[in-house]
CSV table of C-alpha atoms in Angstrom, one decimal:
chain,number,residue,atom,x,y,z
A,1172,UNK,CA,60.6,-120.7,-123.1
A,1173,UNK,CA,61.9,-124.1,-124.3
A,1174,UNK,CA,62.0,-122.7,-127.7
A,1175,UNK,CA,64.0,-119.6,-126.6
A,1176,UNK,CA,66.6,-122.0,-124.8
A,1177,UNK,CA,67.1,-124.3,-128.1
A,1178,UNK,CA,68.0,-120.8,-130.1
A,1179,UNK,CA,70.1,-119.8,-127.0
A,1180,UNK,CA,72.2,-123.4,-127.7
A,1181,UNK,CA,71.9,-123.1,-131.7
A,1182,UNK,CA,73.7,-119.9,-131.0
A,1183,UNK,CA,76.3,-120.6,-128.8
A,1184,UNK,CA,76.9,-124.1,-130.5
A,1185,UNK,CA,78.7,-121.8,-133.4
A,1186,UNK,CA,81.0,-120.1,-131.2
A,1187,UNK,CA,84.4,-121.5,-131.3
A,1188,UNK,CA,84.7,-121.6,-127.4
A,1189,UNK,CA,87.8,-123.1,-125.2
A,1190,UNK,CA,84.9,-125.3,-123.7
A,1191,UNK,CA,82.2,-125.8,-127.0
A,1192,UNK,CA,82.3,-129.9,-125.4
A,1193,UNK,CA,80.4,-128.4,-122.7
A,1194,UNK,CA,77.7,-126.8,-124.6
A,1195,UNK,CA,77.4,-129.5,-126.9
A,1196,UNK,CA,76.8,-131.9,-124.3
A,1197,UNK,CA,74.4,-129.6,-122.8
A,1198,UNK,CA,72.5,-129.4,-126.0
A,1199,UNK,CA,72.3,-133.0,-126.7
A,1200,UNK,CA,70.7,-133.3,-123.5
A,1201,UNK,CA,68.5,-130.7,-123.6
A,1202,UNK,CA,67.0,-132.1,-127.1
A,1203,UNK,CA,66.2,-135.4,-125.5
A,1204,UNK,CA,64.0,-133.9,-122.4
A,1205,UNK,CA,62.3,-132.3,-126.1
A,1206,UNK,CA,61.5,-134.7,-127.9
A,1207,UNK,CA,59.7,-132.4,-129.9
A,1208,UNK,CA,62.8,-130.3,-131.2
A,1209,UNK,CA,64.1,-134.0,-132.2
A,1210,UNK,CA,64.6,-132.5,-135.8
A,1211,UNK,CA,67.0,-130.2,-134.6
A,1212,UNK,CA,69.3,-133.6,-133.5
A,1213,UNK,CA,70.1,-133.9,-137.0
A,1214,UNK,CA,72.0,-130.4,-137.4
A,1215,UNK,CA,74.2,-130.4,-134.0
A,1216,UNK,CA,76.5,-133.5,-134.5
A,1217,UNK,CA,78.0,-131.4,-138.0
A,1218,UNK,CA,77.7,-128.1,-136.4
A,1219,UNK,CA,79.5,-129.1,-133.1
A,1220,UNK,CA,81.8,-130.8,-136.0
A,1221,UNK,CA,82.3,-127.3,-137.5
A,1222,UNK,CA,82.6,-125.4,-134.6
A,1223,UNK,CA,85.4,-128.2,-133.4
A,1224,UNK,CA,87.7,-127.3,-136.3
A,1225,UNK,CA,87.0,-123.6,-135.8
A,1226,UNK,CA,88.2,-124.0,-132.0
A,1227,UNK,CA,91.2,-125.4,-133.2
A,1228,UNK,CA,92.1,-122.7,-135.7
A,1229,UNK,CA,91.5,-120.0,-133.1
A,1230,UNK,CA,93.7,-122.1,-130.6
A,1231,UNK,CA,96.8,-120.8,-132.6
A,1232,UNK,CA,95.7,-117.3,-131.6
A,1233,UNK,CA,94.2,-118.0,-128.0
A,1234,UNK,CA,97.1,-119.8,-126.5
A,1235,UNK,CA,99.7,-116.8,-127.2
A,1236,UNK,CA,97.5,-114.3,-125.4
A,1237,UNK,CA,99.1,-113.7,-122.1
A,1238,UNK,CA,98.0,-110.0,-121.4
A,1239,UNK,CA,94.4,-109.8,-121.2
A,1240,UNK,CA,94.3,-106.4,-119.2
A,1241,UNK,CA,95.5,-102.6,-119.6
A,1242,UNK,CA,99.2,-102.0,-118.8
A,1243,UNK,CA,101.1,-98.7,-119.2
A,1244,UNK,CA,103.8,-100.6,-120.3
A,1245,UNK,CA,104.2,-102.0,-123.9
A,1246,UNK,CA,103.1,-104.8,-125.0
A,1247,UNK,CA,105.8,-107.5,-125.9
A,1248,UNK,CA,106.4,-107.8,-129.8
A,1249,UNK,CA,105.1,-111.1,-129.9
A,1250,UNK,CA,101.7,-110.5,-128.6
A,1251,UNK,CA,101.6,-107.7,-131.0
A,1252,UNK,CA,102.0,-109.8,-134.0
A,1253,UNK,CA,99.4,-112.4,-132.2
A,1254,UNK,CA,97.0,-110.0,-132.1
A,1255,UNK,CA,97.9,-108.6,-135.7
A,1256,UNK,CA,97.4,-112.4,-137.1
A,1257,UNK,CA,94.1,-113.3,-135.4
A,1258,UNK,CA,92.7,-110.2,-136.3
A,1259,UNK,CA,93.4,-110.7,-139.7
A,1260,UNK,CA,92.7,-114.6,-140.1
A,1261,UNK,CA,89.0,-113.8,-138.0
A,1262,UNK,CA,88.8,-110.7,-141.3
A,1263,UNK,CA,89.2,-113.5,-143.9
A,1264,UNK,CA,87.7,-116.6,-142.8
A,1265,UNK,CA,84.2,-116.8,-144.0
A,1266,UNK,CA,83.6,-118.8,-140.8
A,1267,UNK,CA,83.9,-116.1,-138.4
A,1268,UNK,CA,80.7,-113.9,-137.9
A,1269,UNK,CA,81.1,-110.0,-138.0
A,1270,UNK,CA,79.6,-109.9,-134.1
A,1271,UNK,CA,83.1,-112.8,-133.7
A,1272,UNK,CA,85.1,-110.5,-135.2
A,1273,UNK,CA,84.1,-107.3,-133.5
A,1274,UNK,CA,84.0,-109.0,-130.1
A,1275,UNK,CA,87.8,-109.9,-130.6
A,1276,UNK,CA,88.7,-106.7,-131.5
A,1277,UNK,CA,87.1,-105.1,-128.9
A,1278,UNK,CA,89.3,-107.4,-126.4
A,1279,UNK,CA,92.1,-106.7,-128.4
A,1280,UNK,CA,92.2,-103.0,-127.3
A,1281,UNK,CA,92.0,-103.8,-124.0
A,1282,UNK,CA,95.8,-104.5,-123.9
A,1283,UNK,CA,96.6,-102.4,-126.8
A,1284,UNK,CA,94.3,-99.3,-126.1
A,1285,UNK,CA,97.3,-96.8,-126.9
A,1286,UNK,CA,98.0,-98.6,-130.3
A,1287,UNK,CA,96.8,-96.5,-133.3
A,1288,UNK,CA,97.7,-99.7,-135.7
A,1289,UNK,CA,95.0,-101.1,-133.8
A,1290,UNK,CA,92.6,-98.7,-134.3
A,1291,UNK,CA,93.1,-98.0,-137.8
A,1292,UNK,CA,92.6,-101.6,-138.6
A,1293,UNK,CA,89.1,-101.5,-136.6
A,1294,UNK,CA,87.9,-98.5,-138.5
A,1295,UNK,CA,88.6,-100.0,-142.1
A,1296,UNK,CA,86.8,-103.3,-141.0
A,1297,UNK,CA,84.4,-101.6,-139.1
A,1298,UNK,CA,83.6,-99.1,-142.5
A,1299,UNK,CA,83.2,-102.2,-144.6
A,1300,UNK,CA,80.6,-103.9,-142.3
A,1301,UNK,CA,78.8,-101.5,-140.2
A,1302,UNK,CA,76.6,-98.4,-141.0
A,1303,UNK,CA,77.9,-94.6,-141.2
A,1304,UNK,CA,76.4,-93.3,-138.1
A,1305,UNK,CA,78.2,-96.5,-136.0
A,1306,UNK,CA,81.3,-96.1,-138.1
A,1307,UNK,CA,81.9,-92.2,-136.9
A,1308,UNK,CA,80.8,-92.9,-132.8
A,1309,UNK,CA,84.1,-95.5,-133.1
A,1310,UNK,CA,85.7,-93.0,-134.8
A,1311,UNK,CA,85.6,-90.4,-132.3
A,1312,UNK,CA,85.7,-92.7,-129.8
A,1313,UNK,CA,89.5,-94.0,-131.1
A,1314,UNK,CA,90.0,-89.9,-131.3
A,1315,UNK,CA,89.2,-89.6,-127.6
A,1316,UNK,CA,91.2,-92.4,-126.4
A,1317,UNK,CA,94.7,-92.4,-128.4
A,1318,UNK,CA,97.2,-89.7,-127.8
A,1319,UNK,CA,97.3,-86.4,-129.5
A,1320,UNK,CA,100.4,-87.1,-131.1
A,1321,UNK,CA,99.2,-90.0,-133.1
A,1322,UNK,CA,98.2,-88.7,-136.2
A,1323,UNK,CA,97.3,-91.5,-138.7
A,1324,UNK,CA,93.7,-92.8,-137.5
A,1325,UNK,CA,93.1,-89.5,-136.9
A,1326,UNK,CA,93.5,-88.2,-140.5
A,1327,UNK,CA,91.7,-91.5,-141.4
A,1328,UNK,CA,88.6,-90.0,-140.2
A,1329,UNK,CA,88.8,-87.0,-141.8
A,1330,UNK,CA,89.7,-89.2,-145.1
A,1331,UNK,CA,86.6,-91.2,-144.3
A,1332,UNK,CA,83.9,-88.4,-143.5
A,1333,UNK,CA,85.2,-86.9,-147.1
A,1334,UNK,CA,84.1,-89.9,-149.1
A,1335,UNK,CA,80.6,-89.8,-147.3
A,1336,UNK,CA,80.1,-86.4,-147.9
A,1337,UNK,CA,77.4,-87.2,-150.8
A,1338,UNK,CA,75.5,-89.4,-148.8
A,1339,UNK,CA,75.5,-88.2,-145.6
A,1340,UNK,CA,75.7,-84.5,-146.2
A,1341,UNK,CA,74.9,-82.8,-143.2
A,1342,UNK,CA,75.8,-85.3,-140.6
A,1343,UNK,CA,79.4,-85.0,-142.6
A,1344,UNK,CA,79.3,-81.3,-142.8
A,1345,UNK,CA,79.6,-80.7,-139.1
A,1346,UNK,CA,81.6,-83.8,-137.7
A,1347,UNK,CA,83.8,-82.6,-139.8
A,1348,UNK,CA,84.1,-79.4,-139.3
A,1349,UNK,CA,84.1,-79.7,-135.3
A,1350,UNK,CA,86.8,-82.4,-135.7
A,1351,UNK,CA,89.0,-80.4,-137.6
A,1352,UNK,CA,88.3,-78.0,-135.0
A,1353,UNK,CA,89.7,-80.3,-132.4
A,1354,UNK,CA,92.6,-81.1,-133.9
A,1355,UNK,CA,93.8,-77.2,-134.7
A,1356,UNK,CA,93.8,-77.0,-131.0
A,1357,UNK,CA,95.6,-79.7,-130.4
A,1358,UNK,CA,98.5,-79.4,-133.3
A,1359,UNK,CA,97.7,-75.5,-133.9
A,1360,UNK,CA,101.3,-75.3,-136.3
A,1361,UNK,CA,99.0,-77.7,-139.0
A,1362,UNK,CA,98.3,-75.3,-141.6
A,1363,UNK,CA,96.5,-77.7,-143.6
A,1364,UNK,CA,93.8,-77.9,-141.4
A,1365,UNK,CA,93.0,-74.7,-141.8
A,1366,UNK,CA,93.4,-75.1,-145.5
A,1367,UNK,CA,91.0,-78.4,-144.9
A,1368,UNK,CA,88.6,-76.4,-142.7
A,1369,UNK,CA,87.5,-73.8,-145.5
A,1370,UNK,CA,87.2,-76.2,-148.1
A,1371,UNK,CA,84.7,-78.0,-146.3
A,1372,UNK,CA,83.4,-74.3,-145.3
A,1373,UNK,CA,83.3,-73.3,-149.1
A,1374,UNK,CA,81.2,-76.9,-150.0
A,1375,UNK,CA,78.6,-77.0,-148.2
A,1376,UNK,CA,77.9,-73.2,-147.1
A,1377,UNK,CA,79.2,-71.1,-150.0
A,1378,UNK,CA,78.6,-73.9,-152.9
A,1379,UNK,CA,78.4,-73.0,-156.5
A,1380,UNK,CA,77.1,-75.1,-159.7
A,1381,UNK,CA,76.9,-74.4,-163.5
A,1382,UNK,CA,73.0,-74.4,-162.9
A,1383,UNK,CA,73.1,-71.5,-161.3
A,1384,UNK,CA,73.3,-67.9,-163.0
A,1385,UNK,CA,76.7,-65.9,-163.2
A,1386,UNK,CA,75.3,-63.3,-160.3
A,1387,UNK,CA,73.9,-65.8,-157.9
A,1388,UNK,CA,77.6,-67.4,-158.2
A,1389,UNK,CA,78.9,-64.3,-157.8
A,1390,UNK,CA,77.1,-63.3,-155.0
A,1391,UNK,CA,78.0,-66.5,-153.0
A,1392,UNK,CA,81.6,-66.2,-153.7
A,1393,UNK,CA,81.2,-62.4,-152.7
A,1394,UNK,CA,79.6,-63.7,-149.4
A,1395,UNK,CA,82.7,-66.0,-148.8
A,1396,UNK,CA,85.3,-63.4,-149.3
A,1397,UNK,CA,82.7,-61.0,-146.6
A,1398,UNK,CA,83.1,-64.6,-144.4
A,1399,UNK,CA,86.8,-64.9,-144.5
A,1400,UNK,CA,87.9,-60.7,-144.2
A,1401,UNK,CA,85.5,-60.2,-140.7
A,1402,UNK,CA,87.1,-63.3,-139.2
A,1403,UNK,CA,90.4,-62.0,-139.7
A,1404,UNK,CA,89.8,-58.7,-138.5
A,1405,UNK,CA,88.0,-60.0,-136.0
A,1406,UNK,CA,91.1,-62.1,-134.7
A,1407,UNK,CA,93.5,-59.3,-135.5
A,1408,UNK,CA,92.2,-56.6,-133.6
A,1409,UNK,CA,90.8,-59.0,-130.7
A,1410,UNK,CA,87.5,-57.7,-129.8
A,1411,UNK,CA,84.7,-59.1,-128.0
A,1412,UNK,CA,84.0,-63.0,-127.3
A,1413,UNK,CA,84.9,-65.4,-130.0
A,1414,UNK,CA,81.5,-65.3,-132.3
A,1415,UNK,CA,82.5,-68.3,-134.4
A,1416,UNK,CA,84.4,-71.6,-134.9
A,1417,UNK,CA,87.0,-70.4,-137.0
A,1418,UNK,CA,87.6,-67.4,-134.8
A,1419,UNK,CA,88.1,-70.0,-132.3
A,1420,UNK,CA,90.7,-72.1,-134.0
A,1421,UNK,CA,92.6,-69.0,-135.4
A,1422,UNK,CA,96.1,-69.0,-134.7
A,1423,UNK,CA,99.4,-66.8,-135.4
A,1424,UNK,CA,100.4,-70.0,-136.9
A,1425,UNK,CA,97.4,-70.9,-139.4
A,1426,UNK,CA,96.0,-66.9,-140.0
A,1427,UNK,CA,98.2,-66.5,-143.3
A,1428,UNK,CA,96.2,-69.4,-145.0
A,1429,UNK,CA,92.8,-67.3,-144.3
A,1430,UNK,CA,94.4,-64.4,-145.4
A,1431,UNK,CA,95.8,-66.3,-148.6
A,1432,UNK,CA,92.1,-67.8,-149.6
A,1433,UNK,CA,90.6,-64.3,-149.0
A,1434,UNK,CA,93.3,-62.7,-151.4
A,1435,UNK,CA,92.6,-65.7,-154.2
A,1436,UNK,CA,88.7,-65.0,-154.0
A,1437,UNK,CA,89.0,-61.2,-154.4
A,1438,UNK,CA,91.9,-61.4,-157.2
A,1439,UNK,CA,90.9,-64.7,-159.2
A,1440,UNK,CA,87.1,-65.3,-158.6
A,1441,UNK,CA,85.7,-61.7,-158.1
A,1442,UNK,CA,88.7,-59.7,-160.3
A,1443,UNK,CA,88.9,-57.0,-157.6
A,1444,UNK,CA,92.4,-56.1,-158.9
A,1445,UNK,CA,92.2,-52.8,-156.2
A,1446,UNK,CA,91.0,-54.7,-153.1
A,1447,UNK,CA,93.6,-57.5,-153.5
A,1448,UNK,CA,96.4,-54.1,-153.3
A,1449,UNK,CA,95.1,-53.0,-150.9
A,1450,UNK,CA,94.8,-56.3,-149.0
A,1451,UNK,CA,98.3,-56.8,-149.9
A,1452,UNK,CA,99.3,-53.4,-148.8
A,1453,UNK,CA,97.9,-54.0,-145.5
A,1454,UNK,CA,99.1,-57.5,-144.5
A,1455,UNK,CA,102.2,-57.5,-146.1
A,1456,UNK,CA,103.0,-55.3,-142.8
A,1457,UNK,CA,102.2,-58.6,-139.9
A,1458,UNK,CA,104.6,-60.4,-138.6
A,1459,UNK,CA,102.3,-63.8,-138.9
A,1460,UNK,CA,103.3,-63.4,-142.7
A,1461,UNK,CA,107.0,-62.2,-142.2
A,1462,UNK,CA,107.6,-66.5,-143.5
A,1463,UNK,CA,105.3,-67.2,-145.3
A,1464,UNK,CA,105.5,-68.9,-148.2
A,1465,UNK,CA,102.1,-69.0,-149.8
A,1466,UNK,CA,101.2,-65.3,-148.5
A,1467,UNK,CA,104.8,-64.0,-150.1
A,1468,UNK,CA,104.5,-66.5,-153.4
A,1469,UNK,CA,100.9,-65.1,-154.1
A,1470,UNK,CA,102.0,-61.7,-153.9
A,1471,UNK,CA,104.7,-62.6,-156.4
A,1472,UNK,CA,102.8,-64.1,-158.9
A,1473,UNK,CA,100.4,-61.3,-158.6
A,1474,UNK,CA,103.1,-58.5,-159.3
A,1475,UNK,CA,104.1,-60.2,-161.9
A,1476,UNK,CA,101.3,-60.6,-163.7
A,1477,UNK,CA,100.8,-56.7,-164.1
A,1478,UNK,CA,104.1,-56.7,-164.3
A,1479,UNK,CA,104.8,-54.4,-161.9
A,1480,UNK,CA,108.8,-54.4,-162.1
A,1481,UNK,CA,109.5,-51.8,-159.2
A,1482,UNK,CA,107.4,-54.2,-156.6
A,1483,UNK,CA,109.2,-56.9,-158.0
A,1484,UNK,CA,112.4,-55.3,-157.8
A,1485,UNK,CA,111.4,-53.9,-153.8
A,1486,UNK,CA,110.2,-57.5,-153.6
A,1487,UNK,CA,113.9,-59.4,-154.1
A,1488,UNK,CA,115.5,-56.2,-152.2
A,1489,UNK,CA,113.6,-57.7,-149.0
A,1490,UNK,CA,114.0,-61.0,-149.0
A,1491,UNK,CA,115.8,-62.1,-146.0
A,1492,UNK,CA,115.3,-58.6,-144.4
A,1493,UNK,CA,112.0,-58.0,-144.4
A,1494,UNK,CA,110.9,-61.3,-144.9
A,1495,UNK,CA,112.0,-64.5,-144.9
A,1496,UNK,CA,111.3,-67.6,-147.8
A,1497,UNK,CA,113.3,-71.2,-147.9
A,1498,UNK,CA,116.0,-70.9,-150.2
């Protein structure tokens, strides 16, 4: 018990607290009713020494917090920038241990739960310091909390589950796919999510290498292209319950990018010169695709290859009647 107590003191005796006299006299005390931790007397007078000139460097910080609590309404500009300046000096000072550090910012988001600079500054730290699997719960936790029209921390956890792919593989795979999932519904007009979703889709269930023999690539693109054309039709003719995630995230809005990576894998990858006609042919004729750009451009490039004049010609008949580009 005694010894626990000294490590209790050892620890809190390097914690730059408003009060650290306290504790020091405390522990002095406590030394001489144990005599035998007497070697431990010749460490506290240059600890409580260090810890001193820590207190007074955090003082600069401390004294300009006023807010301490949650409050609807904004925080003032100069306890932004307080917070912004501790958080940074307890980031550089080799003096400040991580748990200092997280325990500050941790406070700081009491007042300034609703600021994604905030957040985004956590999650860098936090990435630097802290394993994966803690890294992503205070990722989705800073998804949770901030509102849905904040959009930078947000794409910082996409960003950040991307370079951990390699090492984290299937954890990755599906936190990243149900958070891109999340936020189609909430900003459904974000194409490139959608774009995002199937190449994450593509890596890690449709995945190709040069070890691998011409017809087993193939055959996995040939899946893919199976994948993508029976959730479209599945969303366009609205059938039956929703059988899968991307069914689920489909929109008017984000369908043409589907439709767009199906037409690329049957023209480019599998050279199915008549499927990608008729895919054309039948497409070409919803009003998802009347703008857009990447359905409209593809089909251009694609008549011009085969130089197909009278398409072409049909093609710049239309614009702006049939169909409508950006100048």
């Amino acid at each position: 018990l005694i010894a626990n107590v000294s490590q209790i003191y050892q620890a809190v005796s390097r914690i730059p607290l408003h009060q650290y006299a306290k504790y020091y006299t405390g522990y002095k005390a406590f030394l001489q009713e144990h005599p035998e931790l007497a070697g431990d007397v010749k460490d506290i007078d240059n600890t409580f020494a260090n810890t001193q000139q820590l207190v007074n460097s955090v003082w600069k910080y401390e004294s300009q917090i006023k807010q301490t609590f949650f409050n609807l309404t904004p925080l003032n500009e100069i306890e932004f920038n307080n917070w912004d300046q501790y958080l940074n000096f307890l980031m550089d000072d080799s003096r400040i241990s991580k748990e200092l550090t997280k325990s500050n910012f941790e406070r700081c988001l009491v007042p300034c739960q609703y600021y994604e600079h905030f957040w985004c500054k956590y999650a860098v730290w936090f990435e630097q310091n802290f394993e994966f699997e803690t890294v992503v719960n205070l990722y989705k936790r800073g998804v949770a909390t901030l509102p849905t029209d904040l959009t930078q921390f947000r794409l910082q956890f996409l960003k950040f589950l991307k370079e951990s792919f390699k090492n984290h593989k299937e954890t990755v795979v599906n936190a990243y796919l149900s958070t891109l999932a999340l936020y189609a519904r909430h900003w459904p007009g974000a194409s490139f999510l959608m774009t995002e979703y199937l190449a994450m889709v593509k890596r890690s269930q449709y995945n190709s290498d040069i070890d691998q023999s011409d017809k087993e690539i193939l055959s996995q693109q040939t899946l893919y292209a199976n994948f993508l054309e029976s959730n479209i039709t599945k969303y366009l003719e609205k059938h039956g319950p929703a059988d899968s995630q991307l069914i689920e995230i489909l929109n008017d809005q984000n369908v043409a990018v589907v439709i767009v990576e199906l037409i690329k894998v049957t023209w480019l990858i599998l050279k199915n010169t008549m499927q990608t006609r008729k895919y054309f042919n039948s497409f070409s004729k919803l009003p998802q695709l009347r703008t857009s750009t990447s359905f409209w451009l593809t089909y251009y490039k694609f008549e011009k290859t085969f130089k197909n004049f009278n398409k072409l010609n049909k093609f710049v008949s239309n614009l702006g009647t049939e169909f409508t580009l950006p100048i």
